[in-house]
Short mmCIF file of N, CA and C in Angstrom, two decimals:
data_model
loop_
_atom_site.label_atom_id
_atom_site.label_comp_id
_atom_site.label_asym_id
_atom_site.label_seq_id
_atom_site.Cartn_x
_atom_site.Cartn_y
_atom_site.Cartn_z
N UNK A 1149 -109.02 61.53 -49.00
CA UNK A 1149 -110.20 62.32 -49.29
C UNK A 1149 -110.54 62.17 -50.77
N UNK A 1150 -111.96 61.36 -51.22
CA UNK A 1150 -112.43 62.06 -52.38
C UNK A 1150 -113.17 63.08 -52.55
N UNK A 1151 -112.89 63.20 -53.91
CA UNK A 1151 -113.68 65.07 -54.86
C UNK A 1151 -113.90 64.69 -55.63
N UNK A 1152 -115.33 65.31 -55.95
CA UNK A 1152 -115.91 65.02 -57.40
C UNK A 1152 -115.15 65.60 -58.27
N UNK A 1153 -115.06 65.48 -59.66
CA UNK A 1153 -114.12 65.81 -60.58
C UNK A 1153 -113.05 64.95 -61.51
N UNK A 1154 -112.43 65.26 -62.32
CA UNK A 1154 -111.26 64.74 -62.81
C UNK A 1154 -110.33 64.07 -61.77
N UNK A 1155 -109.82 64.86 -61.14
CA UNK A 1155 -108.48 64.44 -60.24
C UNK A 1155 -108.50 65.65 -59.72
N UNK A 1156 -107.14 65.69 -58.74
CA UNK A 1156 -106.44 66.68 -58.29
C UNK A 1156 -105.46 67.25 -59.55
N UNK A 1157 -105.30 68.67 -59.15
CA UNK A 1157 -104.15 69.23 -60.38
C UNK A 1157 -103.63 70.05 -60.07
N UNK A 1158 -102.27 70.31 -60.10
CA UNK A 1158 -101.51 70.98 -59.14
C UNK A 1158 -100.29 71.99 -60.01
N UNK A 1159 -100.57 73.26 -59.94
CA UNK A 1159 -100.03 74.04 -60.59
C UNK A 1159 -98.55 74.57 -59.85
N UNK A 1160 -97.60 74.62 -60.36
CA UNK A 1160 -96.38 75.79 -59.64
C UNK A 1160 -95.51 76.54 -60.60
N UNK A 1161 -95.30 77.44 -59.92
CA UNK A 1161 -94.68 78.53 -61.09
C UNK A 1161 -93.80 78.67 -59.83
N UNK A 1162 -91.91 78.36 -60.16
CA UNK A 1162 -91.44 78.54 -59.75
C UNK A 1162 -90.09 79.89 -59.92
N UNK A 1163 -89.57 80.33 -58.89
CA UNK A 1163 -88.65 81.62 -59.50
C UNK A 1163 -87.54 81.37 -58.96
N UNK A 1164 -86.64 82.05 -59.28
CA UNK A 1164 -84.84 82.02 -58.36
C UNK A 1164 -84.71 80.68 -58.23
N UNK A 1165 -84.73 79.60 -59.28
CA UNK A 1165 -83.71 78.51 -59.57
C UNK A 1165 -82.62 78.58 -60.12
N UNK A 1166 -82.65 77.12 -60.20
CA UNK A 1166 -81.18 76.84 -60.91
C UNK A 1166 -81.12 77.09 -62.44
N UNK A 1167 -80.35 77.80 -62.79
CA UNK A 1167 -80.43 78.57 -64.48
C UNK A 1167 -79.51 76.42 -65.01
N UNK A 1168 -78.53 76.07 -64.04
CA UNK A 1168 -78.22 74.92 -64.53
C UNK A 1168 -79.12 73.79 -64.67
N UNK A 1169 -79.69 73.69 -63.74
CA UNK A 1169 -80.45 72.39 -63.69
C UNK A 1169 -81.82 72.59 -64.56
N UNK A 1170 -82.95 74.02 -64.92
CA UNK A 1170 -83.16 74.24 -65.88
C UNK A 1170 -82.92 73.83 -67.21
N UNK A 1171 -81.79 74.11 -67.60
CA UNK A 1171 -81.10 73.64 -68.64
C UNK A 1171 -80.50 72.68 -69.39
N UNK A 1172 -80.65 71.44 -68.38
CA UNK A 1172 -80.03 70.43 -68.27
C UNK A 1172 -81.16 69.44 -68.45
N UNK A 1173 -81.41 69.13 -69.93
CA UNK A 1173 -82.61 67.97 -70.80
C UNK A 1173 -82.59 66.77 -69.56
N UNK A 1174 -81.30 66.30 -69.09
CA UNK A 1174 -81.41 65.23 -68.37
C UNK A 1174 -82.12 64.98 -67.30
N UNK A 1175 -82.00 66.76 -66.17
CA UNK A 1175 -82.06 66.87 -65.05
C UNK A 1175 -83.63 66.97 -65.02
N UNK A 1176 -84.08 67.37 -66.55
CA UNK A 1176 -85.78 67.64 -66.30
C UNK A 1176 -86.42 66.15 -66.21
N UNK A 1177 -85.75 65.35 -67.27
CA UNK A 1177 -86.47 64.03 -67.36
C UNK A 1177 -86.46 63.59 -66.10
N UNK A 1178 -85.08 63.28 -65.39
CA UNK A 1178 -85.37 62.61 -63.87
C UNK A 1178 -86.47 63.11 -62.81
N UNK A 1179 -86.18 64.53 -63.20
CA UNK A 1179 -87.30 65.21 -61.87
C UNK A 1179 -88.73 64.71 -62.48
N UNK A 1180 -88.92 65.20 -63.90
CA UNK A 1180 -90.20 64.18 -64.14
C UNK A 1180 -90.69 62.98 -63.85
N UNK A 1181 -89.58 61.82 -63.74
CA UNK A 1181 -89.36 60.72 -62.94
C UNK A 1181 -89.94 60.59 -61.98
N UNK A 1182 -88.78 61.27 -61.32
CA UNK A 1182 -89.26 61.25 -59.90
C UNK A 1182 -90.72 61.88 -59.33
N UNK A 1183 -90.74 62.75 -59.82
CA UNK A 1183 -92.27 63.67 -59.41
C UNK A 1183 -93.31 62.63 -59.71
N UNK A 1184 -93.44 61.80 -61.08
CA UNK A 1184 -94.07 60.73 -61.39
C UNK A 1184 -94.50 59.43 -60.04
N UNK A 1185 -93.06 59.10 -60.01
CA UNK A 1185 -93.19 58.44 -58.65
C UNK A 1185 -93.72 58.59 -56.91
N UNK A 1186 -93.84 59.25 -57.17
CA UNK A 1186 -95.02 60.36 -56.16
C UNK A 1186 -96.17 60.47 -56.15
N UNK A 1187 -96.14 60.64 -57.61
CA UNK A 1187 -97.92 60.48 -57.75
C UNK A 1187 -98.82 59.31 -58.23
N UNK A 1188 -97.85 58.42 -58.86
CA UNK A 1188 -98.06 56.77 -59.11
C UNK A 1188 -96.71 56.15 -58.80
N UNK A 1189 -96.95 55.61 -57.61
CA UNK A 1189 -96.13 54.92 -57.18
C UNK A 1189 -95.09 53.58 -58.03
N UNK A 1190 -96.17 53.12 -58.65
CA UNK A 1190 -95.64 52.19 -59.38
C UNK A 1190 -95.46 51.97 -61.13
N UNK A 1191 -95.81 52.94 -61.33
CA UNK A 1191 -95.97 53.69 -62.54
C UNK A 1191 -94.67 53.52 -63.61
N UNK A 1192 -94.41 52.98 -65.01
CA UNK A 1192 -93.30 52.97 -65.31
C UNK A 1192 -93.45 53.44 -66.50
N UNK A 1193 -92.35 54.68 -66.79
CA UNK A 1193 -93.20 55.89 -67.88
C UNK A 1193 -91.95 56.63 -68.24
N UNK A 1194 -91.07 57.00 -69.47
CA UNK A 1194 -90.53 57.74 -69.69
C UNK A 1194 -90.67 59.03 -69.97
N UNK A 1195 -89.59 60.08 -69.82
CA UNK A 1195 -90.23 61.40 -69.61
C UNK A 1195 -89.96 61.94 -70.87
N UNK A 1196 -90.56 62.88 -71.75
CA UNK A 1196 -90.16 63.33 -73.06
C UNK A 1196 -89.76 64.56 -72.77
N UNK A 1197 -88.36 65.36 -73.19
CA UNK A 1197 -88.14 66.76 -73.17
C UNK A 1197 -87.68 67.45 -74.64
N UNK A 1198 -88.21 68.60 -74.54
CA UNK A 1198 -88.46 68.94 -76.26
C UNK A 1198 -87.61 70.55 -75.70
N UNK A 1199 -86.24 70.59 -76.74
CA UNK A 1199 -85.40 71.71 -76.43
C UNK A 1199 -86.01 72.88 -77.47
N UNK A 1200 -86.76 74.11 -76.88
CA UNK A 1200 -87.13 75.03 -77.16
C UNK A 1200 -86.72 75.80 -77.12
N UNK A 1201 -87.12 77.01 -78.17
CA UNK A 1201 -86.19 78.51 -77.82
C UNK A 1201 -86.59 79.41 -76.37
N UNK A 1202 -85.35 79.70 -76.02
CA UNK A 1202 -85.58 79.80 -74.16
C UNK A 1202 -85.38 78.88 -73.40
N UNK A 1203 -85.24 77.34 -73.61
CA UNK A 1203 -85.42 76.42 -72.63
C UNK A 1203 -85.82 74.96 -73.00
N UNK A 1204 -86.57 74.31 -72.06
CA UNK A 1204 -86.98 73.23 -72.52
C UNK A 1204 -88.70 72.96 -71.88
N UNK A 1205 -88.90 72.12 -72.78
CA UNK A 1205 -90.18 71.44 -71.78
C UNK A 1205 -90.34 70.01 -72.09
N UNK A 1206 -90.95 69.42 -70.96
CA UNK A 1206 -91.15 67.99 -70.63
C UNK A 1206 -92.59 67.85 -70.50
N UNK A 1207 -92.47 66.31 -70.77
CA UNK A 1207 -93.97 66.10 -69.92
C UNK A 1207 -93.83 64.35 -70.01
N UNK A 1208 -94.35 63.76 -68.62
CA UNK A 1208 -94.67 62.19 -68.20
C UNK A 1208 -95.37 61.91 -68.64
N UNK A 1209 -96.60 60.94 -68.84
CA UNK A 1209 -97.93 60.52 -68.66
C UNK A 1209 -97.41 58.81 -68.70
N UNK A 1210 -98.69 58.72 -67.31
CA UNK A 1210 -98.53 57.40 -67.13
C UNK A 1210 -99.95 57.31 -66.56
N UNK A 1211 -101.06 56.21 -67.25
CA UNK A 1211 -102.01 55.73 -66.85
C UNK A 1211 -103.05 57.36 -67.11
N UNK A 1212 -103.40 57.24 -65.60
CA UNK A 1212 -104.34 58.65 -65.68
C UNK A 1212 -103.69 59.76 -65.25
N UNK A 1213 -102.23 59.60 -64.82
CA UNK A 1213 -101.80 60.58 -64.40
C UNK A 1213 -100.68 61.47 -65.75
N UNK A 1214 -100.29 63.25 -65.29
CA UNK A 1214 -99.07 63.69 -66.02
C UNK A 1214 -98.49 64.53 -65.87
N UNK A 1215 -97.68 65.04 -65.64
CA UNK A 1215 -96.53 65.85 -65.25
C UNK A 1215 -96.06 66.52 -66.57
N UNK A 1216 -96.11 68.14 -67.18
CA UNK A 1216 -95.66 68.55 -67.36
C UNK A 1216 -94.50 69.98 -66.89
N UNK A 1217 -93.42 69.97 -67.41
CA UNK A 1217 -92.86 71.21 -66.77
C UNK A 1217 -91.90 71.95 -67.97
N UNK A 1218 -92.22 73.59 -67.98
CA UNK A 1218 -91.88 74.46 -68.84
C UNK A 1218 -90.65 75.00 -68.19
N UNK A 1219 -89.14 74.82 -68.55
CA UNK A 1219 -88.11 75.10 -68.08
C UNK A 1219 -87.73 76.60 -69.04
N UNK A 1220 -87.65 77.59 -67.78
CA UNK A 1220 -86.83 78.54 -68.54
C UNK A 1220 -85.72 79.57 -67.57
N UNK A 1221 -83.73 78.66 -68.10
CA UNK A 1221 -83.43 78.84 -67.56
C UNK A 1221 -82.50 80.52 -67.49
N UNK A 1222 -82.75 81.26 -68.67
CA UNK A 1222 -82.64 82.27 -68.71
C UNK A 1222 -83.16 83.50 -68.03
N UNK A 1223 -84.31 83.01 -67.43
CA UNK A 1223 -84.98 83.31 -66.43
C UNK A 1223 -85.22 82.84 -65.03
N UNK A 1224 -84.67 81.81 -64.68
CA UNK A 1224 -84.69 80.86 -63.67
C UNK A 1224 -85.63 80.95 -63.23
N UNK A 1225 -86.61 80.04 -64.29
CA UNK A 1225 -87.94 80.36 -63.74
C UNK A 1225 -88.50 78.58 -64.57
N UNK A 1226 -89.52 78.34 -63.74
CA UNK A 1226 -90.41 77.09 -64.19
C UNK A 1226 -91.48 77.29 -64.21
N UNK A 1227 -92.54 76.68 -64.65
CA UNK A 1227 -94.07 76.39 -64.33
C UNK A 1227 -94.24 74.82 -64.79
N UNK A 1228 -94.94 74.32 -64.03
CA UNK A 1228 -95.13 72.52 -63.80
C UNK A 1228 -96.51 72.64 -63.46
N UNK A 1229 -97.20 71.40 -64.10
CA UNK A 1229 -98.61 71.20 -64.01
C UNK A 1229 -98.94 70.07 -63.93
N UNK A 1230 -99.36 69.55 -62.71
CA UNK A 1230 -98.93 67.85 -62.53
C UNK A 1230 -100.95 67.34 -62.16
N UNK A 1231 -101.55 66.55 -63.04
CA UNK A 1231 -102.92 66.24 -62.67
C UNK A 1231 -102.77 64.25 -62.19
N UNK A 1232 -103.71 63.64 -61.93
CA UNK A 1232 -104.21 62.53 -62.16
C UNK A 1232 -105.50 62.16 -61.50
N UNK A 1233 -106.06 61.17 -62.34
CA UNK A 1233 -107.35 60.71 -61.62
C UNK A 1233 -107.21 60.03 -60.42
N UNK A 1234 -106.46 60.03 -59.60
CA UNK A 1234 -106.94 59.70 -57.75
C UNK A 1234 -105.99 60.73 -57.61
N UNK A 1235 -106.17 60.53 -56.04
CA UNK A 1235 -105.74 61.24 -54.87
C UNK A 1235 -104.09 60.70 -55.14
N UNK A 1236 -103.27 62.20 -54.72
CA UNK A 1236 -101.99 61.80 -54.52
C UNK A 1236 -101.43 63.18 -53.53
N UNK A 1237 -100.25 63.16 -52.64
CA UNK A 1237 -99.90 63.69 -51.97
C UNK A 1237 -99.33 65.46 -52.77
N UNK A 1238 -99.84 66.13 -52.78
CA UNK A 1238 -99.90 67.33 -53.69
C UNK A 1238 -98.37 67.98 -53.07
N UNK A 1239 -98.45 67.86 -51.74
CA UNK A 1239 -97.13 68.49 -50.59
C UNK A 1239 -95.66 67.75 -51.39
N UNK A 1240 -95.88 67.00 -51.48
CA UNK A 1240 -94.86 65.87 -51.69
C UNK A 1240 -94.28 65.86 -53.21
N UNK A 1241 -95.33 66.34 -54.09
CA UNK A 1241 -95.12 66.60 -55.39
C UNK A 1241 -93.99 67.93 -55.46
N UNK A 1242 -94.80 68.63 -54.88
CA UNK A 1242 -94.82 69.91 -54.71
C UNK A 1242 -93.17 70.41 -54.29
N UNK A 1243 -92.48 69.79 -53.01
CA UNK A 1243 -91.18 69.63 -52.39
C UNK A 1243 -90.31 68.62 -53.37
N UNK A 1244 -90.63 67.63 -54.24
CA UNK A 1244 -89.68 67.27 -55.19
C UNK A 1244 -89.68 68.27 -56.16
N UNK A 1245 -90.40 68.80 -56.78
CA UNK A 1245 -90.19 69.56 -57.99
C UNK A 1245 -89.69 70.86 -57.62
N UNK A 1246 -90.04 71.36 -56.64
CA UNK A 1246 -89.03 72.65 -55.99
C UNK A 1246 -87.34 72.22 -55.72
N UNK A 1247 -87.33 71.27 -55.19
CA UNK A 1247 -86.31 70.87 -54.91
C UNK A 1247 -85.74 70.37 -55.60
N UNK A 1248 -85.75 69.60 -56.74
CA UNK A 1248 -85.28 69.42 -58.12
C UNK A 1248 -84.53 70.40 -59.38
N UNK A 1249 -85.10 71.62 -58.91
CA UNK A 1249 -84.86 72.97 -59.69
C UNK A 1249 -83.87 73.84 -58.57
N UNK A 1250 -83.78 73.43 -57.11
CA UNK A 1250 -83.43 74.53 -56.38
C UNK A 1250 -84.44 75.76 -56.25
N UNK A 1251 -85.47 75.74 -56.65
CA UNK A 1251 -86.20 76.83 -56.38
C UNK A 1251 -86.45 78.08 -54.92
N UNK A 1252 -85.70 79.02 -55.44
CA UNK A 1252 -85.66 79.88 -54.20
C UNK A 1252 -87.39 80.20 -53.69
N UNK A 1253 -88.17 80.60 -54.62
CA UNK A 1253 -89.40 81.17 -54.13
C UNK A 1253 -90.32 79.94 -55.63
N UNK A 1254 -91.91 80.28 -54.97
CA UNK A 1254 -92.44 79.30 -55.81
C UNK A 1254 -93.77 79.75 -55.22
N UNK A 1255 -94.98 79.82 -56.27
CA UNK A 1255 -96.38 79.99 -55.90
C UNK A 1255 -97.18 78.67 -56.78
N UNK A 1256 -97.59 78.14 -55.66
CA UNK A 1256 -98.27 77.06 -56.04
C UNK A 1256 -99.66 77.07 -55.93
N UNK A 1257 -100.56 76.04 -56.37
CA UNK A 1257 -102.32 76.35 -56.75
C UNK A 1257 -103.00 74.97 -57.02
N UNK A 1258 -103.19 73.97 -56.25
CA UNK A 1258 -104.10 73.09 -55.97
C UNK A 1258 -105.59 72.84 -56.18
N UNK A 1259 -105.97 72.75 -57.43
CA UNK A 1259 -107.62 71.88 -57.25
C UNK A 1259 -108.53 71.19 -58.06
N UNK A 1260 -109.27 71.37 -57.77
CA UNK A 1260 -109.84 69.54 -58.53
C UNK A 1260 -110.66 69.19 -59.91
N UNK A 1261 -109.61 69.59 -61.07
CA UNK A 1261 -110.05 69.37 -62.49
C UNK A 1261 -109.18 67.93 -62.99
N UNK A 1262 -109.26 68.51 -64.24
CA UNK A 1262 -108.70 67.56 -65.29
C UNK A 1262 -107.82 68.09 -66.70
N UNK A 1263 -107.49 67.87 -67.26
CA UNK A 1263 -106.97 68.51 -68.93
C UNK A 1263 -106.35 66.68 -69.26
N UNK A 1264 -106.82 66.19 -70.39
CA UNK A 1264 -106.29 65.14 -71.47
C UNK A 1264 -105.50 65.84 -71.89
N UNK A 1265 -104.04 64.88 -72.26
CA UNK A 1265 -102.93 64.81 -72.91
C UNK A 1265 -102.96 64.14 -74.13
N UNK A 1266 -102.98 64.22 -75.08
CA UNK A 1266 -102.42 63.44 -76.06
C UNK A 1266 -101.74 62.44 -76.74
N UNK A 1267 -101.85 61.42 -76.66
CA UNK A 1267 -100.91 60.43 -77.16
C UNK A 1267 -99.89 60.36 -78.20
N UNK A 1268 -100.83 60.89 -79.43
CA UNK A 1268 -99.73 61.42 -80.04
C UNK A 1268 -98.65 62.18 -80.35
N UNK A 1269 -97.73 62.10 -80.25
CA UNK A 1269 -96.26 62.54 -80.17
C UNK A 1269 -96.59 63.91 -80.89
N UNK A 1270 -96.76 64.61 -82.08
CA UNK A 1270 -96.92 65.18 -82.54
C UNK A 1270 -98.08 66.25 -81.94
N UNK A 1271 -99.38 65.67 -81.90
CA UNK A 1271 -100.42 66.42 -81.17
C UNK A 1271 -99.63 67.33 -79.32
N UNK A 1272 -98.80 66.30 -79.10
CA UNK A 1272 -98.73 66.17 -77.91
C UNK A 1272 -97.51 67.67 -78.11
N UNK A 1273 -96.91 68.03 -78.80
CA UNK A 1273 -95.66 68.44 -79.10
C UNK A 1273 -96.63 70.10 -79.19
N UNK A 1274 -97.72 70.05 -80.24
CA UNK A 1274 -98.39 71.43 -80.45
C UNK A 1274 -98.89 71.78 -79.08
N UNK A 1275 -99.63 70.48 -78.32
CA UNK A 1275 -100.02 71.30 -77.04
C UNK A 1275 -99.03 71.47 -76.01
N UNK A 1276 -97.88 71.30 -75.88
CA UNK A 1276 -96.74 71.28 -75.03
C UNK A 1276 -96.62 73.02 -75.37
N UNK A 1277 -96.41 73.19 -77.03
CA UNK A 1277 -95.66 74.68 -77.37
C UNK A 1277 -96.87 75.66 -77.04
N UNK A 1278 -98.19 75.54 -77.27
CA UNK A 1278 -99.45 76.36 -77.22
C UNK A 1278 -99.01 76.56 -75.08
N UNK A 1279 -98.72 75.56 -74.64
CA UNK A 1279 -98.85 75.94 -72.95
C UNK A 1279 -97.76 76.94 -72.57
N UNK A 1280 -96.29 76.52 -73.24
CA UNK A 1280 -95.42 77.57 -72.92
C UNK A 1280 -95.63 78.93 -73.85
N UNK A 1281 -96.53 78.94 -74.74
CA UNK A 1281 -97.08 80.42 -75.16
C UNK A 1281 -97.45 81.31 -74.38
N UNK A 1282 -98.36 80.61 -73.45
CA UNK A 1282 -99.46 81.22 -72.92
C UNK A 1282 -98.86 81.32 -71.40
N UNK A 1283 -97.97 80.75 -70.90
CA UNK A 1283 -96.88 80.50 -69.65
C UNK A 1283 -96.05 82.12 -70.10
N UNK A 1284 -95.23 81.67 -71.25
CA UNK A 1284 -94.36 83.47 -71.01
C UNK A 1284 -95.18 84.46 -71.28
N UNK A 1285 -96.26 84.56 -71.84
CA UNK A 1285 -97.19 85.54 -72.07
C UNK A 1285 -97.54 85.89 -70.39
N UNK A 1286 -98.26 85.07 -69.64
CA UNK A 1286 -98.55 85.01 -68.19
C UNK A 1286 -97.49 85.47 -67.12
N UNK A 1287 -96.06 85.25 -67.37
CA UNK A 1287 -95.19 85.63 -66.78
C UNK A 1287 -94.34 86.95 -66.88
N UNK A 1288 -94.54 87.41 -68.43
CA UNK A 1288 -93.73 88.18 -68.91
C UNK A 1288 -92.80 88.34 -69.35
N UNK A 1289 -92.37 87.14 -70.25
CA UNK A 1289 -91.36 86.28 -70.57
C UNK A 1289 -91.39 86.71 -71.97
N UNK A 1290 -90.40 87.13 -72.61
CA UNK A 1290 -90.52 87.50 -74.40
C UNK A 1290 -90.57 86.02 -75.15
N UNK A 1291 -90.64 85.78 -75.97
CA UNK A 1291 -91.23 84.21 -76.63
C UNK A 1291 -89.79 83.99 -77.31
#
C-alpha cells in the first residue's frame, strides 16, 4: 500500500522489560540492527548508542530509513521511533523490538509522516538528548 507523505513511522513505548537488556550498550545496538533489517532489508548501517544519565539511547540511519530507541532501564521502560520513506512491515518491526527488550506490555502508534535525522554526529547527539527530554517528561520519568 502507498500513502501520501514522508513514510510510515512507527512509535512504541514499551513497559515491564528487561532492566538487563535495557542496559546493555551492546544489546541496544544489535536490536537496532536487527529492527534495521526489517525495515531495509539490505541496508548496511551501524548503530550509535550514547550512555546517558538513566540509560542509554541509540539510533540507525540507513538511506531514508531510522530507528531510534530511548532505553531506560531503571524503569524498564523504552520508547523507539522507527520512520522510512517506503513501505515496510510495521508488525514485524514492532515484534523484534518488543522482543528484543522482553517487553511485558507495550503501546504502539503507526502513521504516515516523516522527521530528518542529522548527519552530524554532534547535531545528531543534541537531537537524540532534546527526544529523551521530552520522552521522560511524557512518561513521568525524573531527568
Amino acid at each position: 500500500m502507498h500513502l501520501f507523505g514522508f513514510g510510515p513511522h512507527l512509535t512504541i513505548d514499551g513497559q515491564h522489560a528487561s532492566s538487563d537488556r535495557l542496559a546493555d550498550p551492546a544489546h541496544l545496538g544489535n536490536a537496532l540492527t536487527a529492527a534495521l533489517r526489517v525495515v531495509t532489508p539490505h541496508a548496511d548501517a551501524t548503530a550509535t548508542v550514547y550512555a546517558v544519565p538513566g540509560g542509554l539511547s541509540g539510533v540507525i540511519t540507513a538511506g531514508d530509513a531510522h530507528i531510534a530507541v530511548h532505553a531506560f532501564p531503571s524503569h524498564a521502560t523504552f520508547s523507539a521511533d522507527v520512520f522510512a520513506c517506503h513501505d515496510y512491515d510495521a508488525q514485524a518491526v514492532l515484534t523484534a523490538l518488543t522482543d528484543a527488550f522482553d517487553a511485558g506490555r507495550f503501546e504502539a502508534h503507526a502513521n504516515h509522516r516523516g522527521k530528518e535525522y542529522p548527519r552530524d554526529a554532534q547535531q545528531l547527539r543534541a537531537l537524540l538528548d532534546g527526544e529523551r527530554l521530552y520522552i521522560q517528561a511524557r512518561l513521568g520519568l525524573a531527568p
